[in-house]
């Protein structure tokens, strides 16, 4: 392996490593615009110039492979002067938009000018004008004047999505990034071009002018949009006091995980968080009285529901009770449900799958048909009808229709997505007690006797298990809306009221209990999960790649 010296530090690296990558390994951050570790190397921006001893000119660090004995200087006077010159060149025609540019605060032209530029402009000529605020796709706005022609977005569309919508047109200072004639930037992953654009040339229609980025806090989490479980950061504005009907989550951004999504996420997941602050959120426990919803305190809701459940079990037995859980729930919510229904109530009619498996678009990159984040967790915890020798959802509805089922506890589902509307309506109207627990109202919640508000994925801690058996953490980014609570807390409280305590105070307690009890999770602990997740027993590290989650 070649040994090189970078800024007086000696390092041994794999053959083929470039200077920029070698420097990164020892914590030296060489400025870059066009270089992105997930894309091919083109060396067009020249900001990463470094001095390599015995080479006559400065070299681009992104393109130059290391050689044994190489001595590199990344920050001497010669290098600093070259960086200043590159910045001066890039800024010749760059508009003075910073005060009105949505990228301000996360713009690498701004940042590098402050770190390496700080010169007085010599330019007196008028700047070349180009198109501004040009919509180039359903999600992306282009400001051509701000583009520094790094070609990251072009390479993304050529190499990652292979949809080839973008190109560089014209010559000299009229050179411009644009979609090809008649095309728009409309692929399933178009939002990633906004993330990788180092300046304010590509901005997000959904986010622009909503808030200044320095007001945002980011909380690491996992996208609940499908079973891939892309790692994300939830960006939320904690500086703005929340008003009813306001928006707390500003945007989702992909978070690097080499084994799951690398640097990327799909647009469906990126823009699919609107239900978190939607008007349809259930914000307090409620019961239907003579057709009208009446709000309840949690204490009253738990008391009333517990009394009714007890009454039905005493009169009709556990076989008259059906439970429909959801792979939208965390492992903790599902495990607490298992304990409550199986141990406290001794109910066996538990299922989660049928309607949850609503199919959606899938590809051989990240997006999966299963639009639930935790089907694998639900399976491994043993919550299907087969595991419990109980009734499947379809049979529960049939039994309800025939008056054999007297109570149904439905979590998060809209049953009309899996069954005919009339069938669901008829079945639920025959049941004495229908409890709906979820984040948002839907046509199933409207047919219930009680609605209990669950915290959404940005309002709680917990874990999801992705399709490949990787357990990954979600974290609370904002306070639960209204009176909503994590699912596991609701089951714990109901269980306590019905005589069986669960000693859980936070999500980690539930996960650790799950890891003690369920074989697939044995040996894991909440503390061990870490930022990139851990695999369940029996799953190999390369499973995701083998199953086509990543481009080779
Ligand atoms: S739009 Fe952004 S990512 Fe694309 S070439 Fe211009 S600066 Fe680079
Ligand atoms: S691929 Fe799935 S998990 Fe990833 S961002 Fe899209 S919806 Fe979310």
XYZ file of C-alpha atoms and ligand atoms in Angstrom:
568
model
C 0.000 0.000 0.000
C 1.417 3.447 -0.888
C 2.635 5.650 1.958
C 2.222 9.383 1.518
C 2.718 12.483 3.626
C -0.030 15.085 3.732
C 0.674 18.289 5.637
C 3.438 16.502 7.598
C 1.253 13.523 8.533
C 2.256 10.169 7.114
C -0.515 7.819 6.030
C -0.735 4.473 4.296
C -3.728 4.099 1.969
C -5.203 1.636 -0.513
C -3.736 1.754 -4.022
C -5.967 3.895 -6.251
C -7.025 6.265 -3.455
C -6.994 9.885 -4.611
C -5.288 12.674 -2.674
C -8.625 14.217 -1.601
C -9.759 10.824 -0.224
C -6.446 10.186 1.534
C -6.583 13.638 3.135
C -10.127 12.944 4.323
C -8.919 9.805 6.093
C -6.746 11.946 8.365
C -9.380 14.652 8.838
C -8.043 17.170 6.310
C -10.905 18.690 4.367
C -9.779 19.920 0.959
C -12.351 22.322 -0.587
C -14.355 20.871 -3.464
C -17.268 21.773 -5.727
C -17.361 19.231 -8.542
C -16.030 16.290 -6.538
C -18.691 14.155 -4.865
C -17.832 10.728 -3.467
C -20.954 9.192 -5.028
C -20.247 10.443 -8.572
C -17.541 10.041 -11.184
C -14.542 12.377 -10.929
C -14.240 15.151 -13.511
C -11.861 17.719 -12.008
C -13.591 20.724 -13.563
C -13.894 23.231 -10.743
C -10.171 23.392 -9.777
C -10.844 24.525 -6.190
C -9.135 21.401 -4.792
C -5.666 22.330 -6.116
C -2.821 21.154 -3.854
C 0.953 21.264 -4.094
C 2.713 17.931 -4.576
C 6.479 18.048 -4.147
C 8.502 17.345 -7.298
C 5.532 18.199 -9.538
C 5.977 21.409 -11.526
C 2.408 22.686 -11.162
C -0.377 22.469 -8.584
C -2.509 19.337 -9.013
C -6.227 18.695 -8.500
C -6.571 16.568 -5.358
C -9.799 14.910 -6.517
C -8.267 13.388 -9.656
C -4.709 12.614 -8.588
C -4.096 9.092 -7.293
C -1.603 8.734 -4.479
C 1.859 7.338 -5.228
C 4.340 5.932 -2.756
C 6.501 8.660 -1.221
C 4.248 11.521 -2.347
C 4.503 14.671 -0.193
C 1.383 16.859 -0.381
C 0.747 20.372 0.927
C -2.945 21.251 1.095
C -2.823 24.683 2.647
C 0.447 26.524 1.991
C 0.670 30.048 0.548
C 0.842 28.821 -3.061
C -2.298 26.699 -2.611
C -4.180 29.472 -0.839
C -3.345 31.883 -3.629
C -4.620 29.413 -6.241
C -7.881 28.896 -4.336
C -8.404 32.646 -4.146
C -7.846 32.853 -7.897
C -10.328 30.045 -8.609
C -12.916 31.737 -6.403
C -12.306 35.060 -8.102
C -12.836 33.360 -11.449
C -16.050 31.602 -10.323
C -17.436 34.850 -8.951
C -16.789 36.999 -12.038
C -20.364 36.561 -13.246
C -21.945 35.298 -10.069
C -24.812 37.596 -8.984
C -24.735 39.282 -5.587
C -27.831 37.352 -4.555
C -26.795 36.164 -1.091
C -29.365 38.268 0.829
C -32.210 36.829 -1.263
C -30.734 33.423 -2.092
C -32.305 30.411 -0.447
C -28.933 28.651 -0.277
C -27.406 31.343 1.948
C -26.117 29.660 5.081
C -25.422 26.364 3.334
C -23.695 27.676 0.170
C -20.169 26.480 -0.528
C -19.412 29.548 -2.621
C -20.203 31.725 0.399
C -18.381 29.413 2.806
C -15.205 29.062 0.735
C -15.138 32.786 -0.028
C -15.135 33.398 3.729
C -12.511 30.682 4.337
C -10.228 31.141 1.338
C -11.332 34.210 -0.679
C -11.746 37.504 1.119
C -10.229 39.541 -1.723
C -11.432 42.868 -3.141
C -13.085 42.406 -6.505
C -11.185 43.831 -9.472
C -14.160 43.474 -11.796
C -15.873 46.628 -13.038
C -17.612 45.086 -16.081
C -21.301 44.226 -16.076
C -22.049 40.620 -15.155
C -23.466 38.282 -17.799
C -27.209 37.868 -17.251
C -28.850 34.450 -17.408
C -32.234 32.932 -16.614
C -33.435 33.206 -13.033
C -36.113 31.261 -11.129
C -36.703 28.827 -13.961
C -38.851 25.818 -13.000
C -37.071 22.820 -14.550
C -39.173 20.065 -12.992
C -41.958 19.468 -10.486
C -39.602 19.946 -7.553
C -36.633 21.940 -8.747
C -36.032 25.616 -9.599
C -32.955 26.686 -11.545
C -31.164 30.007 -11.265
C -28.659 29.867 -14.113
C -26.678 32.917 -13.014
C -25.749 31.178 -9.777
C -24.578 27.941 -11.414
C -20.820 27.347 -11.240
C -20.970 24.545 -13.848
C -19.631 21.877 -11.521
C -21.768 19.253 -13.394
C -22.700 17.374 -10.237
C -26.401 17.500 -11.178
C -25.645 16.365 -14.739
C -23.597 13.438 -13.493
C -26.301 12.509 -10.984
C -28.859 12.209 -13.796
C -26.402 10.354 -16.024
C -24.903 7.993 -13.481
C -27.373 7.449 -10.641
C -30.854 7.728 -12.176
C -29.600 7.253 -15.745
C -32.385 9.538 -16.919
C -30.071 12.061 -18.667
C -32.315 15.149 -18.433
C -29.591 17.745 -17.881
C -26.717 19.047 -19.975
C -24.287 21.945 -20.307
C -25.026 24.192 -23.276
C -23.284 27.089 -25.121
C -19.709 28.386 -24.841
C -17.564 30.776 -22.828
C -19.346 32.950 -20.281
C -22.676 32.000 -21.924
C -22.232 28.381 -20.865
C -25.344 27.236 -19.082
C -26.769 24.222 -17.270
C -30.236 23.375 -18.653
C -32.566 20.451 -19.258
C -32.351 19.093 -22.814
C -34.946 20.696 -25.107
C -38.402 19.296 -24.457
C -37.335 17.583 -21.230
C -37.798 18.411 -17.586
C -36.042 17.208 -14.472
C -38.745 14.788 -13.470
C -37.209 11.569 -12.211
C -38.048 9.739 -8.981
C -34.908 11.071 -7.276
C -34.763 14.648 -8.618
C -34.510 16.245 -5.140
C -30.982 14.866 -4.748
C -29.729 17.323 -7.375
C -30.751 20.117 -4.984
C -28.779 18.496 -2.149
C -25.614 18.102 -4.181
C -25.710 21.490 -5.929
C -23.013 23.295 -3.936
C -24.529 26.739 -4.604
C -28.015 28.245 -4.901
C -28.504 27.312 -8.559
C -30.888 24.440 -7.828
C -33.400 25.090 -5.069
C -36.351 23.163 -3.756
C -39.787 24.424 -4.759
C -41.250 22.898 -1.626
C -38.763 24.558 0.730
C -37.599 27.821 -0.876
C -38.404 30.976 1.067
C -40.080 29.003 3.874
C -37.334 29.637 6.402
C -33.680 30.626 6.647
C -31.523 27.544 7.074
C -29.749 28.863 10.164
C -33.028 28.599 12.065
C -33.203 24.870 11.354
C -32.214 22.080 13.698
C -31.561 18.634 12.264
C -32.500 15.389 13.958
C -31.300 12.039 12.592
C -34.073 9.635 11.659
C -35.280 7.089 9.107
C -37.725 7.643 6.244
C -40.989 5.782 6.879
C -41.934 5.887 3.170
C -40.976 2.308 2.283
C -39.197 -0.761 3.579
C -35.724 0.452 2.501
C -35.525 2.776 5.506
C -33.334 5.478 3.971
C -31.430 7.399 6.604
C -32.538 11.002 6.839
C -32.190 14.195 8.819
C -35.423 15.890 9.813
C -34.998 19.670 9.539
C -37.284 21.554 11.891
C -37.570 25.144 12.938
C -37.542 25.344 16.726
C -37.228 29.138 16.704
C -40.732 29.731 15.441
C -43.408 29.290 18.137
C -45.872 26.645 16.982
C -49.335 27.900 16.099
C -52.236 25.508 15.497
C -52.237 24.545 11.833
C -48.594 25.615 11.424
C -45.758 23.647 9.877
C -43.082 22.275 12.177
C -41.077 20.086 9.815
C -39.431 22.140 7.072
C -37.784 19.419 5.000
C -36.199 15.973 4.982
C -32.642 15.483 3.748
C -30.826 12.197 3.117
C -28.258 11.136 5.719
C -25.286 9.070 4.604
C -25.459 5.363 5.337
C -23.070 3.269 3.242
C -25.182 0.124 3.652
C -28.649 1.486 2.970
C -29.049 4.640 0.893
C -25.527 6.087 0.628
C -26.151 9.849 0.046
C -29.577 9.597 -1.589
C -33.309 9.372 -1.043
C -36.315 9.320 -3.375
C -38.724 12.217 -3.927
C -41.671 10.185 -2.652
C -39.981 9.907 0.755
C -38.505 13.416 0.684
C -41.842 15.136 0.138
C -44.019 12.541 1.864
C -44.025 14.042 5.359
C -46.989 16.400 4.996
C -49.304 14.190 7.054
C -47.224 15.131 10.115
C -48.711 18.630 10.221
C -51.898 17.929 8.283
C -55.334 19.087 9.435
C -56.337 15.432 9.590
C -54.099 14.767 12.633
C -55.886 13.251 15.615
C -54.762 15.477 18.456
C -56.748 14.190 21.454
C -58.537 11.018 22.563
C -62.146 11.118 21.461
C -65.305 9.028 21.477
C -68.313 9.064 19.247
C -71.553 9.843 20.998
C -74.728 9.834 18.898
C -72.696 10.439 15.743
C -70.598 13.301 17.139
C -67.025 13.177 18.323
C -66.472 14.224 21.910
C -62.989 14.956 23.288
C -61.786 13.004 26.324
C -58.862 13.308 28.708
C -56.354 10.441 28.471
C -57.394 9.320 31.954
C -61.068 9.071 30.966
C -60.257 7.456 27.611
C -58.088 4.758 29.209
C -60.693 4.152 31.951
C -63.606 3.878 29.532
C -61.801 1.733 26.978
C -60.353 -0.587 29.636
C -63.806 -1.065 31.183
C -65.373 -1.840 27.799
C -62.603 -4.257 26.808
C -62.985 -6.078 30.126
C -66.735 -6.280 29.692
C -66.453 -7.804 26.220
C -63.771 -10.302 27.243
C -65.822 -11.407 30.276
C -68.972 -11.817 28.252
C -67.716 -13.202 24.942
C -64.148 -14.403 25.571
C -60.885 -13.543 23.819
C -61.989 -15.171 20.531
C -64.450 -12.293 20.048
C -61.601 -9.777 20.018
C -59.620 -8.832 16.891
C -56.471 -6.731 16.643
C -55.106 -5.207 13.439
C -51.615 -3.830 13.997
C -49.557 -1.956 11.436
C -46.050 -2.157 9.934
C -46.146 1.642 10.116
C -45.576 1.198 13.858
C -42.117 1.050 15.430
C -40.691 -2.178 16.848
C -41.433 -0.713 20.283
C -45.086 0.009 19.462
C -45.501 -3.492 18.050
C -43.777 -5.229 20.943
C -45.795 -3.334 23.570
C -48.938 -4.248 21.577
C -47.920 -7.905 21.557
C -47.451 -7.856 25.316
C -50.726 -6.049 25.920
C -52.934 -8.109 23.646
C -51.310 -11.521 24.111
C -50.268 -11.391 27.760
C -52.615 -8.930 29.428
C -55.757 -9.717 27.388
C -54.809 -13.224 26.127
C -56.109 -12.372 22.646
C -54.824 -14.435 19.711
C -56.599 -12.805 16.754
C -53.722 -10.512 15.806
C -52.614 -9.649 12.294
C -50.847 -6.785 10.586
C -50.333 -7.518 6.934
C -53.244 -7.566 4.544
C -54.072 -3.921 4.018
C -50.681 -2.732 5.084
C -49.142 -4.215 1.982
C -50.528 -1.626 -0.326
C -48.310 -1.844 -3.364
C -46.432 1.081 -4.794
C -43.733 1.996 -7.293
C -40.478 0.113 -6.933
C -37.155 0.099 -8.771
C -33.790 -1.621 -8.517
C -32.246 1.322 -6.659
C -33.908 2.410 -3.392
C -37.694 2.396 -3.749
C -39.552 -0.700 -2.597
C -43.054 -1.977 -3.330
C -43.761 -2.315 0.375
C -44.527 1.247 1.458
C -44.171 0.418 5.153
C -41.027 0.982 7.182
C -41.386 -1.956 9.532
C -42.926 -5.028 7.906
C -39.796 -7.027 8.711
C -39.956 -5.968 12.377
C -43.640 -6.948 12.605
C -42.845 -10.342 11.069
C -39.893 -10.994 13.329
C -41.846 -9.972 16.449
C -44.427 -12.571 15.408
C -47.498 -10.488 14.732
C -49.043 -12.200 11.733
C -52.153 -14.349 12.006
C -50.043 -17.402 11.112
C -47.695 -16.812 14.054
C -50.593 -16.541 16.462
C -52.933 -19.168 15.001
C -55.553 -16.447 15.028
C -57.773 -14.858 12.416
C -56.420 -12.994 9.424
C -57.755 -9.489 8.826
C -60.146 -10.648 6.087
C -61.541 -13.323 8.410
C -61.872 -10.788 11.245
C -64.037 -8.619 9.008
C -66.098 -11.633 7.912
C -66.594 -12.670 11.552
C -67.512 -9.117 12.475
C -70.148 -9.099 9.762
C -71.565 -12.365 11.146
C -71.642 -11.007 14.702
C -68.960 -13.399 15.918
C -66.403 -10.660 16.591
C -67.423 -8.144 19.243
C -64.413 -5.842 19.456
C -61.810 -4.599 16.970
C -58.675 -2.665 17.841
C -57.299 -1.102 14.644
C -53.930 0.633 14.527
C -53.078 3.162 11.791
C -54.840 1.395 8.890
C -57.358 2.629 6.459
C -59.134 -0.669 5.877
C -60.757 0.706 2.737
C -57.402 0.521 1.027
C -57.531 -3.265 1.240
C -61.246 -4.043 1.270
C -64.416 -2.744 -0.320
C -65.829 0.342 1.362
C -69.272 -1.233 1.922
C -67.711 -4.411 3.351
C -65.695 -2.438 5.917
C -68.642 -0.257 6.818
C -70.956 -3.202 7.315
C -68.419 -5.203 9.342
C -67.499 -2.333 11.650
C -71.113 -1.340 12.187
C -71.816 -4.814 13.625
C -68.982 -4.702 16.193
C -69.812 -3.484 19.719
C -66.465 -1.746 20.232
C -64.151 -0.340 17.546
C -61.032 1.446 18.744
C -58.857 3.260 16.238
C -55.338 4.270 17.179
C -53.307 6.331 14.721
C -51.833 9.639 13.701
C -54.381 10.842 11.123
C -58.091 10.471 10.603
C -59.230 8.321 7.711
C -62.432 6.610 6.676
C -61.756 3.743 9.124
C -61.230 6.092 12.073
C -64.544 7.714 11.197
C -66.262 4.352 11.751
C -64.730 3.804 15.204
C -66.246 4.346 18.639
C -62.978 5.652 20.085
C -59.971 7.338 18.472
C -56.620 7.473 20.246
C -53.931 9.874 18.953
C -50.518 8.370 18.157
C -47.341 10.408 17.877
C -45.952 10.509 14.331
C -42.460 9.315 13.355
C -40.930 12.771 13.950
C -42.453 13.006 17.426
C -40.990 9.928 19.093
C -37.917 7.771 19.608
C -37.919 4.186 18.452
C -36.713 1.764 15.801
C -37.783 0.336 12.444
C -36.413 -2.855 10.885
C -35.885 -2.478 7.160
C -36.479 -5.106 4.460
C -32.963 -6.468 4.885
C -33.246 -6.878 8.656
C -31.401 -3.680 9.625
C -32.694 -2.126 12.849
C -32.414 1.653 12.673
C -33.331 4.399 15.102
C -35.767 7.249 14.657
C -35.548 10.190 17.028
C -37.942 12.735 18.400
C -37.493 15.959 16.418
C -40.580 17.884 17.543
C -43.028 17.550 20.428
C -46.017 15.249 19.832
C -48.907 17.229 18.417
C -51.698 17.916 20.929
C -52.181 14.974 23.265
C -50.669 12.352 20.950
C -48.390 9.706 22.460
C -46.097 6.966 21.131
C -48.055 3.729 20.551
C -46.064 1.829 23.162
C -47.039 4.373 25.830
C -50.743 3.908 25.042
C -50.493 0.101 25.332
C -48.462 0.406 28.542
C -51.118 2.655 30.083
C -53.999 0.410 29.020
C -52.152 -2.645 30.304
C -51.527 -1.004 33.682
C -55.186 -0.057 33.959
C -56.111 -3.675 33.267
C -53.849 -4.975 36.016
C -50.533 -5.774 34.308
C -47.717 -3.220 34.547
C -45.051 -2.863 31.894
C -41.871 -1.303 33.352
C -41.153 0.898 30.315
C -40.275 4.557 30.675
C -38.653 5.232 27.333
C -38.363 3.625 23.911
C -34.989 2.079 24.831
C -36.611 0.120 27.708
C -39.117 -1.419 25.316
C -36.438 -2.252 22.747
C -34.234 -3.897 25.368
C -37.184 -5.992 26.596
C -37.868 -6.969 22.976
C -34.223 -7.935 22.499
C -34.441 -10.220 25.525
C -37.581 -11.953 24.352
C -37.594 -12.179 20.547
C -34.978 -14.499 19.011
C -34.140 -12.385 15.957
C -33.306 -9.406 18.215
C -31.325 -11.389 20.836
C -27.979 -9.859 21.693
C -28.964 -6.385 20.488
C -29.536 -3.414 22.757
C -30.846 0.111 22.162
C -27.448 1.485 23.077
C -25.720 -0.680 20.451
C -27.779 0.398 17.445
C -25.685 3.422 16.503
C -26.081 5.879 13.640
C -26.073 3.311 10.829
C -28.190 0.625 12.485
C -27.452 -3.022 13.241
C -28.515 -6.204 11.504
C -30.823 -8.731 13.100
C -29.438 -12.158 13.855
C -29.113 -14.245 10.734
C -28.773 -11.263 8.370
C -25.510 -10.547 6.609
C -23.999 -7.097 6.146
C -24.230 -7.229 2.374
C -27.893 -8.239 2.224
C -29.131 -4.841 1.054
C -26.623 -4.715 -1.765
C -27.464 -8.257 -2.822
C -31.129 -7.370 -2.959
C -30.482 -4.470 -5.320
C -30.876 -1.638 -2.834
C -27.721 0.013 -4.069
C -26.202 0.580 -7.415
C -23.056 -1.505 -7.580
S -26.796 23.619 -11.122
Fe -25.559 23.307 -9.299
S -24.976 21.145 -9.389
Fe -25.676 21.715 -11.413
S -23.836 22.328 -12.512
Fe -24.701 24.195 -11.661
S -23.680 24.448 -9.701
Fe -23.315 22.351 -10.337
S -36.647 4.820 -1.046
Fe -38.196 4.438 0.519
S -37.169 4.799 2.465
Fe -35.911 5.717 0.823
S -36.570 7.855 0.729
Fe -37.796 6.719 -0.738
S -39.635 6.153 0.387
Fe -38.128 6.755 1.887
